[in-house]
PDB file of C-alpha atoms in Angstrom:
ATOM      1  CA  MET A  20       2.467  35.407   7.856  1.00 60.00           C
ATOM      2  CA  SER A  21       2.894  32.125   9.701  1.00 82.00           C
ATOM      3  CA  VAL A  22       4.718  29.245   8.065  1.00 89.00           C
ATOM      4  CA  GLN A  23       2.435  26.208   7.815  1.00 93.00           C
ATOM      5  CA  TRP A  24       4.829  23.477   8.985  1.00 95.00           C
ATOM      6  CA  PRO A  25       2.080  21.211  10.447  1.00 96.00           C
ATOM      7  CA  SER A  26       0.282  21.157   7.068  1.00 96.00           C
ATOM      8  CA  LEU A  27       3.420  20.122   5.231  1.00 97.00           C
ATOM      9  CA  VAL A  28       4.327  17.443   7.795  1.00 97.00           C
ATOM     10  CA  ALA A  29       0.810  15.965   7.572  1.00 97.00           C
ATOM     11  CA  LEU A  30       1.026  16.033   3.780  1.00 97.00           C
ATOM     12  CA  VAL A  31       4.406  14.286   3.701  1.00 98.00           C
ATOM     13  CA  VAL A  32       3.149  11.573   6.100  1.00 98.00           C
ATOM     14  CA  LEU A  33       0.031  11.064   3.956  1.00 98.00           C
ATOM     15  CA  THR A  34       2.187  10.842   0.817  1.00 97.00           C
ATOM     16  CA  ALA A  35       4.468   8.248   2.425  1.00 97.00           C
ATOM     17  CA  VAL A  36       1.512   6.086   3.545  1.00 98.00           C
ATOM     18  CA  VAL A  37      -0.222   6.262   0.145  1.00 97.00           C
ATOM     19  CA  GLY A  38       3.069   5.539  -1.629  1.00 97.00           C
ATOM     20  CA  LEU A  39       3.870   2.464   0.469  1.00 97.00           C
ATOM     21  CA  VAL A  40       0.347   1.029   0.106  1.00 96.00           C
ATOM     22  CA  TRP A  41       0.331   1.731  -3.644  1.00 95.00           C
ATOM     23  CA  ARG A  42       3.753   0.171  -4.195  1.00 95.00           C
ATOM     24  CA  GLY A  43       2.827  -2.905  -2.156  1.00 95.00           C
ATOM     25  CA  ARG A  44      -0.209  -3.527  -4.342  1.00 94.00           C
ATOM     26  CA  GLN A  45       1.655  -3.291  -7.672  1.00 95.00           C
ATOM     27  CA  GLY A  46       1.367  -6.549  -9.591  1.00 95.00           C
ATOM     28  CA  ARG A  47       0.019  -8.432  -6.570  1.00 95.00           C
ATOM     29  CA  LEU A  48      -1.922 -11.527  -7.576  1.00 94.00           C
ATOM     30  CA  ARG A  49      -5.546 -11.693  -6.430  1.00 93.00           C
ATOM     31  CA  ARG A  50      -7.199 -15.104  -6.774  1.00 90.00           C
ATOM     32  CA  HIS A  51     -10.544 -15.173  -8.480  1.00 84.00           C
ATOM     33  CA  ASP A  52     -13.365 -15.656  -5.962  1.00 71.00           C
ATOM     34  CA  GLY A  53     -14.197 -19.373  -5.922  1.00 58.00           C
ATOM     35  CA  ALA A  54     -17.882 -18.817  -5.117  1.00 48.00           C
ATOM     36  CA  ALA A  55     -18.357 -16.772  -8.278  1.00 53.00           C
ATOM     37  CA  ALA A  56     -16.114 -18.968 -10.417  1.00 49.00           C
ATOM     38  CA  GLY A  57     -19.052 -20.972 -11.759  1.00 52.00           C
ATOM     39  CA  ASP A  58     -20.637 -18.037 -13.561  1.00 56.00           C
ATOM     40  CA  ALA A  59     -19.991 -17.580 -17.232  1.00 55.00           C
ATOM     41  CA  SER A  60     -18.836 -13.975 -16.820  1.00 62.00           C
ATOM     42  CA  ALA A  61     -15.457 -15.218 -15.590  1.00 85.00           C
ATOM     43  CA  VAL A  62     -14.812 -17.272 -18.732  1.00 91.00           C
ATOM     44  CA  TRP A  63     -13.154 -15.208 -21.455  1.00 93.00           C
ATOM     45  CA  ALA A  64     -12.683 -17.866 -24.155  1.00 92.00           C
ATOM     46  CA  ALA A  65     -15.349 -16.345 -26.436  1.00 93.00           C
ATOM     47  CA  ASP A  66     -13.872 -12.872 -25.998  1.00 94.00           C
ATOM     48  CA  LEU A  67     -10.407 -14.164 -26.887  1.00 94.00           C
ATOM     49  CA  ALA A  68     -11.885 -15.708 -30.030  1.00 93.00           C
ATOM     50  CA  ALA A  69     -13.653 -12.428 -30.846  1.00 93.00           C
ATOM     51  CA  LEU A  70     -10.317 -10.652 -30.548  1.00 93.00           C
ATOM     52  CA  GLY A  71      -8.833 -13.137 -32.984  1.00 92.00           C
ATOM     53  CA  ALA A  72      -6.447 -14.402 -30.337  1.00 91.00           C
ATOM     54  CA  LEU A  73      -5.519 -18.000 -29.670  1.00 88.00           C
ATOM     55  CA  PRO A  74      -5.686 -19.070 -26.017  1.00 91.00           C
ATOM     56  CA  GLY A  75      -2.629 -20.802 -24.580  1.00 94.00           C
ATOM     57  CA  ALA A  76      -2.768 -24.565 -24.002  1.00 94.00           C
ATOM     58  CA  ARG A  77      -1.628 -23.956 -20.416  1.00 95.00           C
ATOM     59  CA  ALA A  78      -2.443 -20.358 -19.622  1.00 95.00           C
ATOM     60  CA  THR A  79      -3.303 -17.022 -21.157  1.00 96.00           C
ATOM     61  CA  PHE A  80      -2.322 -13.610 -19.787  1.00 97.00           C
ATOM     62  CA  LEU A  81      -5.041 -11.186 -20.870  1.00 97.00           C
ATOM     63  CA  GLN A  82      -3.537  -7.717 -20.345  1.00 98.00           C
ATOM     64  CA  PHE A  83      -5.556  -4.488 -20.414  1.00 97.00           C
ATOM     65  CA  SER A  84      -3.437  -1.469 -21.400  1.00 96.00           C
ATOM     66  CA  ALA A  85      -4.029   2.233 -22.022  1.00 94.00           C
ATOM     67  CA  PRO A  86      -2.159   4.680 -24.271  1.00 89.00           C
ATOM     68  CA  VAL A  87      -1.347   6.909 -21.270  1.00 90.00           C
ATOM     69  CA  CYS A  88       0.179   4.074 -19.215  1.00 92.00           C
ATOM     70  CA  ALA A  89       3.950   3.600 -19.084  1.00 90.00           C
ATOM     71  CA  PRO A  90       3.970   0.507 -16.789  1.00 93.00           C
ATOM     72  CA  CYS A  91       1.732  -1.213 -19.377  1.00 95.00           C
ATOM     73  CA  ARG A  92       4.716  -1.283 -21.765  1.00 92.00           C
ATOM     74  CA  ALA A  93       7.002  -2.739 -19.100  1.00 93.00           C
ATOM     75  CA  THR A  94       4.411  -5.376 -18.167  1.00 96.00           C
ATOM     76  CA  ALA A  95       3.911  -6.241 -21.864  1.00 96.00           C
ATOM     77  CA  ARG A  96       7.678  -6.797 -22.185  1.00 95.00           C
ATOM     78  CA  VAL A  97       7.685  -9.086 -19.110  1.00 97.00           C
ATOM     79  CA  LEU A  98       4.656 -11.141 -20.223  1.00 97.00           C
ATOM     80  CA  GLY A  99       5.829 -11.238 -23.854  1.00 97.00           C
ATOM     81  CA  ALA A 100       9.160 -12.686 -22.759  1.00 97.00           C
ATOM     82  CA  LEU A 101       7.414 -15.228 -20.485  1.00 96.00           C
ATOM     83  CA  SER A 102       5.045 -16.399 -23.244  1.00 96.00           C
ATOM     84  CA  ALA A 103       7.950 -16.673 -25.685  1.00 96.00           C
ATOM     85  CA  GLY A 104       9.973 -18.763 -23.229  1.00 95.00           C
ATOM     86  CA  GLU A 105       7.232 -21.048 -21.927  1.00 94.00           C
ATOM     87  CA  PRO A 106       5.324 -23.488 -24.154  1.00 94.00           C
ATOM     88  CA  GLY A 107       1.546 -23.178 -24.071  1.00 94.00           C
ATOM     89  CA  VAL A 108       1.514 -19.700 -22.583  1.00 96.00           C
ATOM     90  CA  ALA A 109      -0.181 -16.906 -24.535  1.00 96.00           C
ATOM     91  CA  HIS A 110      -0.049 -13.158 -23.929  1.00 97.00           C
ATOM     92  CA  VAL A 111      -2.923 -11.101 -25.315  1.00 97.00           C
ATOM     93  CA  GLU A 112      -2.788  -7.332 -24.922  1.00 97.00           C
ATOM     94  CA  VAL A 113      -6.006  -5.333 -25.232  1.00 96.00           C
ATOM     95  CA  ASP A 114      -6.119  -1.558 -25.634  1.00 95.00           C
ATOM     96  CA  VAL A 115      -8.906  -0.258 -23.377  1.00 94.00           C
ATOM     97  CA  GLU A 116      -9.368   2.709 -25.704  1.00 91.00           C
ATOM     98  CA  THR A 117     -10.596   0.457 -28.520  1.00 93.00           C
ATOM     99  CA  HIS A 118     -12.076  -2.291 -26.314  1.00 94.00           C
ATOM    100  CA  LEU A 119     -13.736  -0.271 -23.559  1.00 93.00           C
ATOM    101  CA  ASP A 120     -16.734  -2.646 -23.380  1.00 93.00           C
ATOM    102  CA  LEU A 121     -14.523  -5.624 -22.646  1.00 94.00           C
ATOM    103  CA  ALA A 122     -12.683  -3.642 -19.960  1.00 94.00           C
ATOM    104  CA  LEU A 123     -15.985  -2.624 -18.366  1.00 91.00           C
ATOM    105  CA  ARG A 124     -17.320  -6.177 -18.394  1.00 92.00           C
ATOM    106  CA  ALA A 125     -14.092  -7.407 -16.856  1.00 93.00           C
ATOM    107  CA  GLY A 126     -14.431  -4.812 -14.091  1.00 93.00           C
ATOM    108  CA  VAL A 127     -11.029  -3.319 -14.914  1.00 94.00           C
ATOM    109  CA  LEU A 128     -10.505   0.009 -13.096  1.00 93.00           C
ATOM    110  CA  ARG A 129      -6.849   0.749 -13.731  1.00 94.00           C
ATOM    111  CA  THR A 130      -4.136  -0.216 -16.168  1.00 95.00           C
ATOM    112  CA  PRO A 131      -2.258  -2.426 -16.520  1.00 97.00           C
ATOM    113  CA  THR A 132      -4.619  -5.128 -15.253  1.00 97.00           C
ATOM    114  CA  VAL A 133      -3.722  -8.697 -16.145  1.00 97.00           C
ATOM    115  CA  LEU A 134      -6.303 -11.504 -16.087  1.00 96.00           C
ATOM    116  CA  VAL A 135      -4.673 -14.905 -15.636  1.00 96.00           C
ATOM    117  CA  LEU A 136      -6.731 -17.493 -17.535  1.00 95.00           C
ATOM    118  CA  ASP A 137      -6.495 -21.280 -17.497  1.00 93.00           C
ATOM    119  CA  ALA A 138      -6.573 -23.504 -20.588  1.00 92.00           C
ATOM    120  CA  ALA A 139     -10.369 -23.148 -20.792  1.00 92.00           C
ATOM    121  CA  GLY A 140     -10.160 -19.361 -20.705  1.00 93.00           C
ATOM    122  CA  ALA A 141     -11.565 -19.166 -17.150  1.00 93.00           C
ATOM    123  CA  GLU A 142     -10.149 -16.503 -14.872  1.00 93.00           C
ATOM    124  CA  VAL A 143      -7.942 -17.940 -12.130  1.00 93.00           C
ATOM    125  CA  ALA A 144      -6.493 -14.707 -10.787  1.00 94.00           C
ATOM    126  CA  ARG A 145      -5.801 -11.100 -11.724  1.00 95.00           C
ATOM    127  CA  ALA A 146      -3.225  -8.459 -10.891  1.00 96.00           C
ATOM    128  CA  SER A 147      -3.143  -4.678 -11.408  1.00 96.00           C
ATOM    129  CA  GLY A 148      -0.111  -2.473 -11.696  1.00 96.00           C
ATOM    130  CA  ALA A 149       3.303  -3.177 -13.181  1.00 95.00           C
ATOM    131  CA  MET A 150       4.264  -6.860 -12.972  1.00 96.00           C
ATOM    132  CA  THR A 151       7.806  -8.016 -12.279  1.00 96.00           C
ATOM    133  CA  PRO A 152       9.135 -11.188 -13.952  1.00 96.00           C
ATOM    134  CA  ALA A 153       8.921 -12.939 -10.559  1.00 96.00           C
ATOM    135  CA  GLN A 154       5.276 -11.952 -10.149  1.00 96.00           C
ATOM    136  CA  ALA A 155       4.523 -13.140 -13.695  1.00 96.00           C
ATOM    137  CA  ARG A 156       6.092 -16.537 -12.916  1.00 95.00           C
ATOM    138  CA  ALA A 157       4.081 -16.756  -9.690  1.00 94.00           C
ATOM    139  CA  ALA A 158       0.923 -15.972 -11.677  1.00 94.00           C
ATOM    140  CA  LEU A 159       1.724 -18.776 -14.121  1.00 94.00           C
ATOM    141  CA  ALA A 160       2.312 -21.145 -11.202  1.00 93.00           C
ATOM    142  CA  ALA A 161      -1.171 -20.263  -9.921  1.00 88.00           C
ATOM    143  CA  VAL A 162      -2.635 -21.738 -13.118  1.00 87.00           C
ATOM    144  CA  THR A 163      -0.351 -24.771 -13.375  1.00 75.00           C
ATOM    145  CA  PRO A 164       0.767 -25.518  -9.806  1.00 66.00           C
ATOM    146  CA  ILE A 165       2.274 -28.940 -10.635  1.00 55.00           C
ATOM    147  CA  ASP A 166       4.424 -27.577 -13.435  1.00 48.00           C
ATOM    148  CA  GLN A 167       8.199 -27.860 -13.233  1.00 51.00           C
ATOM    149  CA  PRO A 168       9.823 -24.498 -12.690  1.00 51.00           C
ATOM    150  CA  SER A 169      12.193 -23.659 -15.503  1.00 51.00           C
ATOM    151  CA  GLY A 170      14.947 -22.721 -13.066  1.00 47.00           C
ATOM    152  CA  ARG A 171      15.316 -19.219 -14.372  1.00 48.00           C
ATOM    153  CA  ASN A 172      15.011 -16.668 -11.631  1.00 48.00           C
ATOM    154  CA  ALA A 173      13.747 -13.176 -12.111  1.00 42.00           C
TER     155      ALA A 173
ATOM    156  CA  MET B  12      11.909 -11.459 -29.264  1.00 48.00           C
ATOM    157  CA  THR B  13       8.590 -11.548 -27.484  1.00 60.00           C
ATOM    158  CA  ARG B  14       5.414 -13.241 -28.585  1.00 70.00           C
ATOM    159  CA  THR B  15       2.401 -11.126 -27.903  1.00 82.00           C
ATOM    160  CA  HIS B  16      -0.934 -10.952 -29.611  1.00 83.00           C
ATOM    161  CA  ARG B  17      -1.810  -7.294 -29.754  1.00 80.00           C
ATOM    162  CA  THR B  18      -5.416  -6.494 -30.580  1.00 69.00           C
ATOM    163  CA  ALA B  19      -4.605  -2.855 -31.037  1.00 53.00           C
ATOM    164  CA  PRO B  20      -1.288  -1.115 -31.461  1.00 48.00           C
ATOM    165  CA  HIS B  21      -0.131   1.279 -28.799  1.00 50.00           C
ATOM    166  CA  THR B  22      -0.514   4.034 -31.341  1.00 43.00           C
ATOM    167  CA  PRO B  23      -4.104   5.242 -31.460  1.00 43.00           C
ATOM    168  CA  GLU B  24      -5.745   4.928 -34.844  1.00 39.00           C
ATOM    169  CA  GLY B  25      -5.316   8.003 -36.985  1.00 38.00           C
ATOM    170  CA  THR B  26      -1.802   8.849 -35.879  1.00 41.00           C
ATOM    171  CA  THR B  27       1.003   7.817 -38.135  1.00 42.00           C
ATOM    172  CA  ALA B  28       3.733   6.827 -35.701  1.00 54.00           C
ATOM    173  CA  GLU B  29       4.536   6.608 -32.029  1.00 64.00           C
ATOM    174  CA  PRO B  30       6.243   9.765 -30.788  1.00 75.00           C
ATOM    175  CA  ALA B  31       9.976   9.567 -30.188  1.00 83.00           C
ATOM    176  CA  GLY B  32      10.893   7.976 -26.864  1.00 89.00           C
ATOM    177  CA  ILE B  33      12.112   9.981 -23.895  1.00 93.00           C
ATOM    178  CA  ASP B  34      14.306   9.053 -20.925  1.00 93.00           C
ATOM    179  CA  PRO B  35      11.788   7.812 -18.289  1.00 92.00           C
ATOM    180  CA  ARG B  36      13.894   9.308 -15.469  1.00 94.00           C
ATOM    181  CA  GLY B  37      13.375  12.842 -16.815  1.00 95.00           C
ATOM    182  CA  PRO B  38       9.694  13.177 -15.828  1.00 96.00           C
ATOM    183  CA  ARG B  39      10.404  11.715 -12.370  1.00 95.00           C
ATOM    184  CA  VAL B  40      13.221  14.183 -11.673  1.00 96.00           C
ATOM    185  CA  GLY B  41      10.971  16.955 -12.961  1.00 97.00           C
ATOM    186  CA  ALA B  42       8.166  15.770 -10.648  1.00 97.00           C
ATOM    187  CA  GLY B  43      10.603  15.945  -7.714  1.00 97.00           C
ATOM    188  CA  ILE B  44      11.493  19.581  -8.536  1.00 98.00           C
ATOM    189  CA  THR B  45       7.785  20.418  -8.901  1.00 98.00           C
ATOM    190  CA  ALA B  46       6.959  18.680  -5.588  1.00 98.00           C
ATOM    191  CA  ALA B  47       9.606  20.810  -3.813  1.00 98.00           C
ATOM    192  CA  LEU B  48       8.037  24.012  -5.193  1.00 98.00           C
ATOM    193  CA  LEU B  49       4.543  22.840  -4.208  1.00 98.00           C
ATOM    194  CA  ALA B  50       5.807  22.081  -0.688  1.00 98.00           C
ATOM    195  CA  VAL B  51       6.881  25.736  -0.439  1.00 98.00           C
ATOM    196  CA  VAL B  52       3.384  26.813  -1.575  1.00 98.00           C
ATOM    197  CA  VAL B  53       1.874  24.678   1.216  1.00 98.00           C
ATOM    198  CA  LEU B  54       4.310  26.228   3.730  1.00 97.00           C
ATOM    199  CA  LEU B  55       3.315  29.752   2.655  1.00 97.00           C
ATOM    200  CA  GLY B  56      -0.357  28.958   3.335  1.00 96.00           C
ATOM    201  CA  PRO B  57      -3.281  31.035   2.007  1.00 97.00           C
ATOM    202  CA  THR B  58      -1.184  34.080   1.036  1.00 97.00           C
ATOM    203  CA  THR B  59      -0.422  36.139  -2.064  1.00 97.00           C
ATOM    204  CA  PRO B  60       3.209  34.874  -2.350  1.00 98.00           C
ATOM    205  CA  ALA B  61       1.828  31.314  -2.317  1.00 98.00           C
ATOM    206  CA  LEU B  62      -0.584  32.246  -5.124  1.00 98.00           C
ATOM    207  CA  VAL B  63       2.274  33.704  -7.181  1.00 98.00           C
ATOM    208  CA  LEU B  64       4.415  30.578  -6.740  1.00 98.00           C
ATOM    209  CA  LEU B  65       1.459  28.293  -7.551  1.00 98.00           C
ATOM    210  CA  ALA B  66       0.906  30.309 -10.741  1.00 98.00           C
ATOM    211  CA  VAL B  67       4.578  29.751 -11.656  1.00 98.00           C
ATOM    212  CA  VAL B  68       4.126  25.985 -11.156  1.00 98.00           C
ATOM    213  CA  ALA B  69       0.877  25.955 -13.164  1.00 98.00           C
ATOM    214  CA  LEU B  70       2.580  27.819 -16.048  1.00 98.00           C
ATOM    215  CA  SER B  71       5.441  25.280 -15.939  1.00 98.00           C
ATOM    216  CA  PHE B  72       2.910  22.484 -16.535  1.00 98.00           C
ATOM    217  CA  LEU B  73       1.631  24.208 -19.694  1.00 97.00           C
ATOM    218  CA  PRO B  74       4.393  23.194 -22.183  1.00 97.00           C
ATOM    219  CA  GLY B  75       4.429  19.734 -20.559  1.00 96.00           C
ATOM    220  CA  ALA B  76       0.706  19.287 -21.119  1.00 96.00           C
ATOM    221  CA  VAL B  77       0.938  20.419 -24.749  1.00 95.00           C
ATOM    222  CA  ARG B  78       4.182  18.833 -25.940  1.00 94.00           C
ATOM    223  CA  GLY B  79       5.367  16.543 -23.143  1.00 93.00           C
ATOM    224  CA  PRO B  80       7.501  16.806 -19.991  1.00 94.00           C
ATOM    225  CA  GLN B  81      10.705  17.123 -22.047  1.00 94.00           C
ATOM    226  CA  ALA B  82       9.459  20.586 -23.105  1.00 96.00           C
ATOM    227  CA  THR B  83       9.354  21.973 -19.530  1.00 97.00           C
ATOM    228  CA  TRP B  84      12.168  23.849 -17.774  1.00 97.00           C
ATOM    229  CA  GLN B  85      12.347  20.908 -15.331  1.00 97.00           C
ATOM    230  CA  GLY B  86      13.024  18.638 -18.310  1.00 96.00           C
ATOM    231  CA  TRP B  87      15.703  21.041 -19.504  1.00 96.00           C
ATOM    232  CA  LEU B  88      17.344  21.033 -16.038  1.00 96.00           C
ATOM    233  CA  PHE B  89      17.310  17.204 -16.096  1.00 96.00           C
ATOM    234  CA  ARG B  90      19.088  17.110 -19.454  1.00 95.00           C
ATOM    235  CA  LEU B  91      21.570  19.807 -18.392  1.00 96.00           C
ATOM    236  CA  LEU B  92      22.459  18.674 -14.849  1.00 95.00           C
ATOM    237  CA  VAL B  93      21.229  15.138 -14.141  1.00 95.00           C
ATOM    238  CA  ARG B  94      21.366  13.106 -17.331  1.00 94.00           C
ATOM    239  CA  PRO B  95      25.114  13.648 -17.988  1.00 94.00           C
ATOM    240  CA  ARG B  96      25.762  12.015 -14.602  1.00 94.00           C
ATOM    241  CA  LEU B  97      23.620   8.924 -15.318  1.00 93.00           C
ATOM    242  CA  GLY B  98      24.140   5.942 -17.585  1.00 92.00           C
ATOM    243  CA  SER B  99      21.884   5.511 -20.584  1.00 91.00           C
ATOM    244  CA  PRO B 100      18.354   4.389 -19.699  1.00 91.00           C
ATOM    245  CA  GLU B 101      17.294   0.731 -20.052  1.00 88.00           C
ATOM    246  CA  HIS B 102      14.325   1.694 -22.203  1.00 88.00           C
ATOM    247  CA  LEU B 103      13.070   4.873 -23.756  1.00 90.00           C
ATOM    248  CA  GLU B 104       9.467   5.685 -22.931  1.00 88.00           C
ATOM    249  CA  ASP B 105       6.462   7.006 -24.752  1.00 89.00           C
ATOM    250  CA  PRO B 106       6.017  10.687 -23.735  1.00 90.00           C
ATOM    251  CA  ARG B 107       2.203  10.382 -23.736  1.00 91.00           C
ATOM    252  CA  PRO B 108       1.766   8.912 -20.218  1.00 92.00           C
ATOM    253  CA  PRO B 109       3.806  11.678 -18.501  1.00 93.00           C
ATOM    254  CA  ARG B 110       2.154  14.279 -20.739  1.00 94.00           C
ATOM    255  CA  PHE B 111      -1.212  13.141 -19.371  1.00 94.00           C
ATOM    256  CA  ALA B 112       0.186  13.576 -15.841  1.00 95.00           C
ATOM    257  CA  GLN B 113       1.314  17.122 -16.764  1.00 96.00           C
ATOM    258  CA  LEU B 114      -2.223  17.842 -17.976  1.00 96.00           C
ATOM    259  CA  VAL B 115      -3.673  16.657 -14.644  1.00 96.00           C
ATOM    260  CA  GLY B 116      -1.102  18.814 -12.811  1.00 97.00           C
ATOM    261  CA  LEU B 117      -2.077  21.821 -14.917  1.00 97.00           C
ATOM    262  CA  ALA B 118      -5.781  21.247 -14.169  1.00 97.00           C
ATOM    263  CA  VAL B 119      -5.268  20.962 -10.398  1.00 97.00           C
ATOM    264  CA  THR B 120      -2.832  23.862  -9.970  1.00 98.00           C
ATOM    265  CA  GLY B 121      -4.721  25.948 -12.544  1.00 98.00           C
ATOM    266  CA  ALA B 122      -7.936  25.510 -10.532  1.00 98.00           C
ATOM    267  CA  GLY B 123      -6.066  26.690  -7.416  1.00 98.00           C
ATOM    268  CA  VAL B 124      -4.758  29.773  -9.252  1.00 98.00           C
ATOM    269  CA  VAL B 125      -8.195  30.671 -10.652  1.00 98.00           C
ATOM    270  CA  LEU B 126      -9.828  30.318  -7.219  1.00 98.00           C
ATOM    271  CA  GLY B 127      -6.979  32.303  -5.624  1.00 98.00           C
ATOM    272  CA  LEU B 128      -7.380  35.125  -8.154  1.00 98.00           C
ATOM    273  CA  ALA B 129     -11.134  35.074  -7.454  1.00 98.00           C
ATOM    274  CA  GLY B 130     -10.326  35.796  -3.813  1.00 96.00           C
ATOM    275  CA  VAL B 131     -10.521  32.258  -2.410  1.00 97.00           C
ATOM    276  CA  LEU B 132      -6.912  32.174  -1.137  1.00 97.00           C
ATOM    277  CA  ALA B 133      -7.720  29.121   1.023  1.00 97.00           C
ATOM    278  CA  ALA B 134      -7.887  27.060  -2.201  1.00 98.00           C
ATOM    279  CA  VAL B 135      -4.213  27.788  -2.967  1.00 98.00           C
ATOM    280  CA  PRO B 136      -2.575  25.485  -0.372  1.00 97.00           C
ATOM    281  CA  TRP B 137      -5.245  22.826  -0.974  1.00 97.00           C
ATOM    282  CA  ALA B 138      -4.573  22.700  -4.713  1.00 98.00           C
ATOM    283  CA  ALA B 139      -0.827  22.709  -4.005  1.00 98.00           C
ATOM    284  CA  GLY B 140      -1.287  19.850  -1.514  1.00 98.00           C
ATOM    285  CA  ILE B 141      -3.207  17.647  -3.972  1.00 97.00           C
ATOM    286  CA  ALA B 142      -0.676  18.351  -6.722  1.00 98.00           C
ATOM    287  CA  PHE B 143       2.179  17.694  -4.256  1.00 98.00           C
ATOM    288  CA  LEU B 144       0.726  14.263  -3.440  1.00 97.00           C
ATOM    289  CA  ALA B 145       0.670  13.259  -7.120  1.00 97.00           C
ATOM    290  CA  ALA B 146       4.074  14.782  -7.979  1.00 97.00           C
ATOM    291  CA  ALA B 147       5.836  13.334  -4.921  1.00 98.00           C
ATOM    292  CA  LEU B 148       4.364   9.848  -5.567  1.00 97.00           C
ATOM    293  CA  ASN B 149       5.452  10.091  -9.191  1.00 96.00           C
ATOM    294  CA  ALA B 150       9.001  11.053  -8.162  1.00 96.00           C
ATOM    295  CA  THR B 151       9.392   8.490  -5.343  1.00 96.00           C
ATOM    296  CA  VAL B 152       7.475   5.339  -6.302  1.00 95.00           C
ATOM    297  CA  GLY B 153       6.748   6.009  -9.986  1.00 93.00           C
ATOM    298  CA  LEU B 154       2.990   6.500  -9.646  1.00 92.00           C
ATOM    299  CA  CYS B 155       1.467   6.815 -13.117  1.00 89.00           C
ATOM    300  CA  LEU B 156      -1.592   9.088 -13.094  1.00 90.00           C
ATOM    301  CA  GLY B 157      -2.725   7.983 -16.537  1.00 87.00           C
ATOM    302  CA  CYS B 158      -2.880   4.373 -15.312  1.00 90.00           C
ATOM    303  CA  GLU B 159      -5.045   5.273 -12.330  1.00 92.00           C
ATOM    304  CA  LEU B 160      -7.335   7.890 -13.878  1.00 91.00           C
ATOM    305  CA  TYR B 161      -7.755   7.086 -17.580  1.00 90.00           C
ATOM    306  CA  LEU B 162     -10.251   4.219 -17.278  1.00 91.00           C
ATOM    307  CA  ILE B 163     -12.194   5.949 -14.491  1.00 91.00           C
ATOM    308  CA  GLY B 164     -12.498   8.991 -16.759  1.00 90.00           C
ATOM    309  CA  ARG B 165     -13.677   6.838 -19.660  1.00 88.00           C
ATOM    310  CA  ARG B 166     -16.233   5.141 -17.365  1.00 86.00           C
ATOM    311  CA  LEU B 167     -17.586   8.502 -16.224  1.00 89.00           C
ATOM    312  CA  ARG B 168     -17.823   9.766 -19.794  1.00 87.00           C
ATOM    313  CA  ARG B 169     -19.650   6.553 -20.749  1.00 85.00           C
ATOM    314  CA  ALA B 170     -22.035   6.899 -17.781  1.00 84.00           C
ATOM    315  CA  ARG B 171     -22.927  10.465 -18.777  1.00 84.00           C
ATOM    316  CA  ALA B 172     -23.506   9.575 -22.432  1.00 77.00           C
TER     317      ALA B 172
END
């Protein structure tokens, strides 16, 4: 019986690479493609209304969550605190289990995914994976770039 | 206080209450122990001892998949040896996400055991390797399998319907 050291070494290297790439992508803001921004599919105002949610006067964080997703809870805490502390910012959390159609239309593949919407409900950017308070503030700045920072640091 | 409009509670309809929270560090420590065992399975290669050890790991996933990771012997070791040395956790966590991960672990290692028993010993280190990847990522960077797989699973189910 030969001990399979090369297999284990290859596996550990693969795990390290996947882990670093995965961690680097967590909560990273991806700007909505400008070329496609004109189409109505990127405007979620009607969907917010259908959910019974009020859009924020400045920005809305539309968060897709699943029941089997622990980082969704952490991200909801971060975005809930941000919307409570900033005027005109709304946080709307959608359970993909009960709103699968909306998740499919939004092209959401993993949870949490956060759509960052402007005052008109149009998608400006999105981020998947757990969001830190700093990333949430950066996402808000992407909607309202001229806004004064509140001075609080994450 | 946070201000969030929730269109659906975290508790699925039909259940009465969210299950009691668990220490989120427990499942990650448990995943580290499991990853170490799976590494040994990979080292042993396509052999009978590897099959036996993989079966032990698969059986350890069983109580975790049914009741949650706190019900496994890894969870017991965490409470006995690790938790007394740590401060209290910042937040307690819903046991459902890690229970889903235990279910995925049971499926992957269980498939390896079944194939191994059927005579396909080559499947044993492969199943252990895939399960190692998930367990080691869970332990080191907090990868959440439910977050990555749940929606893809729902999409597939929808596509087949």
